[in-house]
Amino acid sequence: MEDASQESAPRLDAAFFARDVELVARDLIGVSLTVDGVGGPIVETEAYDARDPASHSFRGPTPRNAVMFGPPGHAYVYRIYGLHWCVNFTCGHGAAVLIRAIEPTMGMDEMRARRTGVAERLWCAGPGRLCEALGIDGSLNRLPLDRPPFALHGRPTEAMVTPTRRVGISVATEVAWRFCLAGSPYLSKPPFAGPSKR
DNA sequence: CTACCGATCGCCT
DNA sequence: GGCGATCGGTAGC
């Protein structure tokens, strides 16, 4: 019976994404993301909101970031450095979760073809890399996450999630709004990464 | 292993 | 006109 057992997975509907963005980012760890059946469990995320100087939404709505101010549960896809794509899940009012890494488990042949010559561990270890592996580009911007080609399955991980400081930003670097599945070999950078003495 | 660099687009000042 | 929520290659330790 699919009663109140802890096994039943929560629906990742608008209500899931409408919560505090930091909680959403934490709860997405362990949830499987697929695009046309290709993807796997999310192992690394970052939270951004409109009061956050590091966020695209900090200075208010623009044509690029408009979807961040739209309804929760949609994809915000943008181009970075002129060549790579990054995907976020919107949480309403200018908040969104950047998906930074997943563990590749579904559609392995397709990902291998899209990431030729790259070690499997690195196929989806980074926001640009996972968009390449899953075939995410600007044509998916604004699309709802509860319909194809997107699919979200499973539930937040029961394993340890490590909060750390975010990557690649120059302001608001002190808040621990990056969330990693502890010990995962599929992260873009190990938690607490820094100059590795010793 | 770390460090630097170039690629290349759209947004914001 | 400047600069990013990046990546992959190359050079050097």
Short mmCIF file of C-alpha atoms (C1' of nucleotides) in Angstrom, two decimals:
data_model
loop_
_atom_site.label_atom_id
_atom_site.label_comp_id
_atom_site.label_asym_id
_atom_site.label_seq_id
_atom_site.Cartn_x
_atom_site.Cartn_y
_atom_site.Cartn_z
CA MET A 1 0.00 0.00 0.00
CA GLU A 2 1.19 3.39 -0.75
CA ASP A 3 0.10 4.75 2.58
CA ALA A 4 1.96 7.11 4.80
CA SER A 5 5.04 4.94 4.40
CA GLN A 6 8.27 6.82 4.21
CA GLU A 7 8.87 5.14 0.88
CA SER A 8 6.33 7.29 -0.97
CA ALA A 9 8.10 9.95 -2.98
CA PRO A 10 6.94 13.54 -2.61
CA ARG A 11 5.51 15.16 -5.73
CA LEU A 12 7.91 17.74 -7.06
CA ASP A 13 5.12 20.15 -7.96
CA ALA A 14 4.91 23.93 -7.71
CA ALA A 15 4.52 23.68 -3.93
CA PHE A 16 7.86 21.86 -3.64
CA PHE A 17 9.64 24.67 -5.53
CA ALA A 18 7.72 27.51 -3.88
CA ARG A 19 9.43 26.88 -0.51
CA ASP A 20 12.53 28.64 0.78
CA VAL A 21 15.13 28.29 -1.97
CA GLU A 22 17.79 27.04 0.44
CA LEU A 23 15.51 24.15 1.49
CA VAL A 24 14.67 23.37 -2.12
CA ALA A 25 18.36 23.25 -3.04
CA ARG A 26 19.01 20.87 -0.14
CA ASP A 27 16.04 18.64 -0.93
CA LEU A 28 16.97 18.31 -4.61
CA ILE A 29 20.08 16.30 -3.67
CA GLY A 30 19.24 12.68 -4.50
CA VAL A 31 16.33 13.51 -6.81
CA SER A 32 16.82 12.17 -10.35
CA LEU A 33 16.75 14.64 -13.22
CA THR A 34 16.28 13.38 -16.77
CA VAL A 35 15.83 15.10 -20.13
CA ASP A 36 14.25 12.74 -22.67
CA GLY A 37 15.24 9.90 -20.37
CA VAL A 38 18.90 10.91 -20.04
CA GLY A 39 20.35 11.92 -16.66
CA GLY A 40 20.55 10.67 -13.08
CA PRO A 41 20.46 11.71 -9.41
CA ILE A 42 21.37 15.30 -8.57
CA VAL A 43 24.51 15.46 -6.39
CA GLU A 44 25.30 19.20 -6.30
CA THR A 45 23.15 22.37 -6.27
CA GLU A 46 23.39 26.07 -5.42
CA ALA A 47 20.67 28.44 -4.15
CA TYR A 48 20.20 32.01 -5.42
CA ASP A 49 17.54 34.62 -4.60
CA ALA A 50 16.66 38.20 -5.46
CA ARG A 51 18.30 39.66 -2.32
CA ASP A 52 21.55 37.95 -3.25
CA PRO A 53 24.21 40.09 -5.00
CA ALA A 54 25.55 36.96 -6.71
CA SER A 55 22.18 36.22 -8.31
CA HIS A 56 21.14 37.14 -11.84
CA SER A 57 17.86 38.36 -10.31
CA PHE A 58 19.51 40.80 -7.87
CA ARG A 59 18.88 43.88 -10.03
CA GLY A 60 15.30 43.01 -10.87
CA PRO A 61 13.64 41.44 -13.91
CA THR A 62 15.33 41.64 -17.33
CA PRO A 63 14.58 39.78 -20.56
CA ARG A 64 17.19 37.16 -19.66
CA ASN A 65 16.18 36.45 -16.06
CA ALA A 66 12.41 36.98 -16.48
CA VAL A 67 11.62 33.32 -15.91
CA MET A 68 13.14 33.57 -12.40
CA PHE A 69 10.30 35.96 -11.53
CA GLY A 70 7.66 33.68 -13.03
CA PRO A 71 5.96 30.68 -11.44
CA PRO A 72 8.03 28.10 -9.51
CA GLY A 73 8.97 24.77 -11.05
CA HIS A 74 10.23 25.98 -14.41
CA ALA A 75 13.62 25.79 -16.13
CA TYR A 76 15.83 28.87 -16.33
CA VAL A 77 18.48 28.11 -18.94
CA TYR A 78 21.12 30.72 -19.77
CA ARG A 79 24.36 30.90 -21.71
CA ILE A 80 27.51 31.59 -19.80
CA TYR A 81 30.82 32.88 -21.13
CA GLY A 82 29.33 32.79 -24.60
CA LEU A 83 29.62 29.03 -24.96
CA HIS A 84 28.19 26.90 -22.17
CA TRP A 85 24.61 26.44 -20.94
CA CYS A 86 23.51 26.33 -17.30
CA VAL A 87 20.13 25.13 -15.96
CA ASN A 88 18.26 26.35 -12.88
CA PHE A 89 14.92 25.36 -11.32
CA THR A 90 12.83 28.43 -10.52
CA CYS A 91 11.42 28.89 -7.02
CA GLY A 92 9.45 32.12 -7.49
CA HIS A 93 10.13 35.80 -6.71
CA GLY A 94 13.55 35.76 -8.35
CA ALA A 95 14.81 32.64 -6.56
CA ALA A 96 16.24 29.59 -8.33
CA VAL A 97 18.43 26.55 -7.77
CA LEU A 98 21.43 26.07 -10.08
CA ILE A 99 21.95 22.38 -10.87
CA ARG A 100 25.74 21.88 -10.74
CA ALA A 101 26.28 18.11 -11.00
CA ILE A 102 24.47 14.80 -11.33
CA GLU A 103 25.56 11.18 -11.24
CA PRO A 104 25.16 9.80 -14.77
CA THR A 105 22.99 6.67 -14.58
CA MET A 106 20.32 6.82 -17.32
CA GLY A 107 20.94 7.07 -21.06
CA MET A 108 24.62 6.23 -20.72
CA ASP A 109 25.16 5.68 -24.45
CA GLU A 110 23.69 9.07 -25.31
CA MET A 111 25.81 10.83 -22.70
CA ARG A 112 28.94 9.03 -23.81
CA ALA A 113 28.30 10.20 -27.37
CA ARG A 114 27.76 13.80 -26.25
CA ARG A 115 30.87 13.80 -24.01
CA THR A 116 33.31 12.03 -26.33
CA GLY A 117 36.74 11.47 -24.87
CA VAL A 118 35.77 12.62 -21.38
CA ALA A 119 36.08 10.37 -18.32
CA GLU A 120 32.70 9.13 -17.12
CA ARG A 121 33.19 10.76 -13.72
CA LEU A 122 33.33 14.16 -15.46
CA TRP A 123 30.40 13.76 -17.85
CA CYS A 124 28.03 15.74 -15.60
CA ALA A 125 30.46 17.24 -13.05
CA GLY A 126 29.70 20.92 -13.56
CA PRO A 127 26.76 23.05 -14.74
CA GLY A 128 28.00 23.37 -18.32
CA ARG A 129 29.06 19.75 -18.51
CA LEU A 130 25.74 18.35 -17.36
CA CYS A 131 23.84 20.52 -19.85
CA GLU A 132 26.05 19.14 -22.60
CA ALA A 133 25.50 15.54 -21.46
CA LEU A 134 21.72 15.92 -21.08
CA GLY A 135 21.25 17.94 -24.26
CA ILE A 136 19.98 21.06 -22.43
CA ASP A 137 20.15 24.33 -24.37
CA GLY A 138 18.30 27.62 -24.68
CA SER A 139 15.33 25.99 -26.37
CA LEU A 140 14.35 24.50 -22.99
CA ASN A 141 14.29 27.88 -21.21
CA ARG A 142 10.95 28.60 -19.51
CA LEU A 143 9.65 25.03 -19.86
CA PRO A 144 7.83 23.47 -16.88
CA LEU A 145 9.72 20.74 -15.06
CA ASP A 146 6.73 18.41 -14.64
CA ARG A 147 6.37 17.67 -18.36
CA PRO A 148 8.59 16.19 -21.05
CA PRO A 149 11.32 16.52 -21.99
CA PHE A 150 12.00 17.07 -18.29
CA ALA A 151 11.29 14.50 -15.58
CA LEU A 152 12.07 14.54 -11.87
CA HIS A 153 11.89 11.27 -9.96
CA GLY A 154 12.72 9.94 -6.52
CA ARG A 155 13.12 11.65 -3.22
CA PRO A 156 15.79 13.63 -1.36
CA THR A 157 18.73 11.50 -0.31
CA GLU A 158 18.97 10.08 3.16
CA ALA A 159 22.76 10.27 2.94
CA MET A 160 24.66 13.25 4.33
CA VAL A 161 24.44 16.55 2.45
CA THR A 162 27.31 18.98 2.97
CA PRO A 163 26.65 22.74 2.74
CA THR A 164 29.60 24.76 1.45
CA ARG A 165 30.34 28.11 -0.13
CA ARG A 166 29.28 28.65 -3.75
CA VAL A 167 31.57 28.38 -6.77
CA GLY A 168 32.65 30.93 -9.35
CA ILE A 169 31.13 34.05 -7.81
CA SER A 170 32.87 37.20 -6.55
CA VAL A 171 30.26 38.56 -4.11
CA ALA A 172 28.29 37.00 -1.26
CA THR A 173 30.91 34.29 -1.11
CA GLU A 174 30.43 33.65 2.60
CA VAL A 175 26.98 32.03 2.63
CA ALA A 176 26.93 28.22 2.50
CA TRP A 177 24.32 27.89 -0.25
CA ARG A 178 26.02 25.12 -2.19
CA PHE A 179 24.84 21.61 -1.34
CA CYS A 180 26.79 18.44 -2.13
CA LEU A 181 26.11 14.75 -1.65
CA ALA A 182 28.90 13.89 0.79
CA GLY A 183 31.58 11.68 -0.70
CA SER A 184 30.16 11.61 -4.22
CA PRO A 185 32.85 11.20 -6.91
CA TYR A 186 30.63 13.08 -9.38
CA LEU A 187 30.91 16.58 -7.85
CA SER A 188 32.31 19.49 -9.87
CA LYS A 189 34.75 20.22 -7.05
CA PRO A 190 35.18 18.51 -3.68
CA PRO A 191 33.53 20.29 -0.73
CA PHE A 192 35.84 22.75 1.03
CA ALA A 193 38.01 22.82 -2.06
CA GLY A 194 40.87 25.22 -1.89
CA PRO A 195 44.63 25.32 -2.17
CA SER A 196 45.38 21.72 -1.35
CA LYS A 197 48.48 21.79 0.76
CA ARG A 198 49.73 18.47 2.10
"C1'" DC B 1 48.77 17.93 -9.08
"C1'" DT B 2 47.89 23.36 -9.84
"C1'" DA B 3 47.75 27.66 -12.85
"C1'" DC B 4 46.70 30.17 -16.63
"C1'" DC B 5 44.47 31.15 -20.96
"C1'" DG B 6 41.34 31.52 -24.82
"C1'" DA B 7 36.83 30.82 -26.66
"C1'" DT B 8 32.54 33.70 -27.60
"C1'" DC B 9 27.72 35.60 -26.36
"C1'" DG B 10 24.31 38.64 -24.20
"C1'" DC B 11 23.44 41.57 -20.60
"C1'" DC B 12 24.21 45.65 -17.91
"C1'" DT B 13 26.62 50.15 -16.97
"C1'" DG C 1 32.94 48.46 -23.31
"C1'" DG C 2 33.43 45.13 -19.73
"C1'" DC C 3 32.68 41.00 -17.70
"C1'" DG C 4 30.32 36.64 -16.20
"C1'" DA C 5 26.78 30.98 -11.50
"C1'" DT C 6 32.55 27.64 -17.28
"C1'" DC C 7 35.33 24.26 -19.69
"C1'" DG C 8 39.20 22.00 -21.74
"C1'" DG C 9 43.76 22.31 -23.21
"C1'" DT C 10 48.50 23.26 -22.28
"C1'" DA C 11 52.45 24.40 -19.51
"C1'" DG C 12 54.99 23.84 -15.48
"C1'" DC C 13 56.08 22.12 -10.74
#
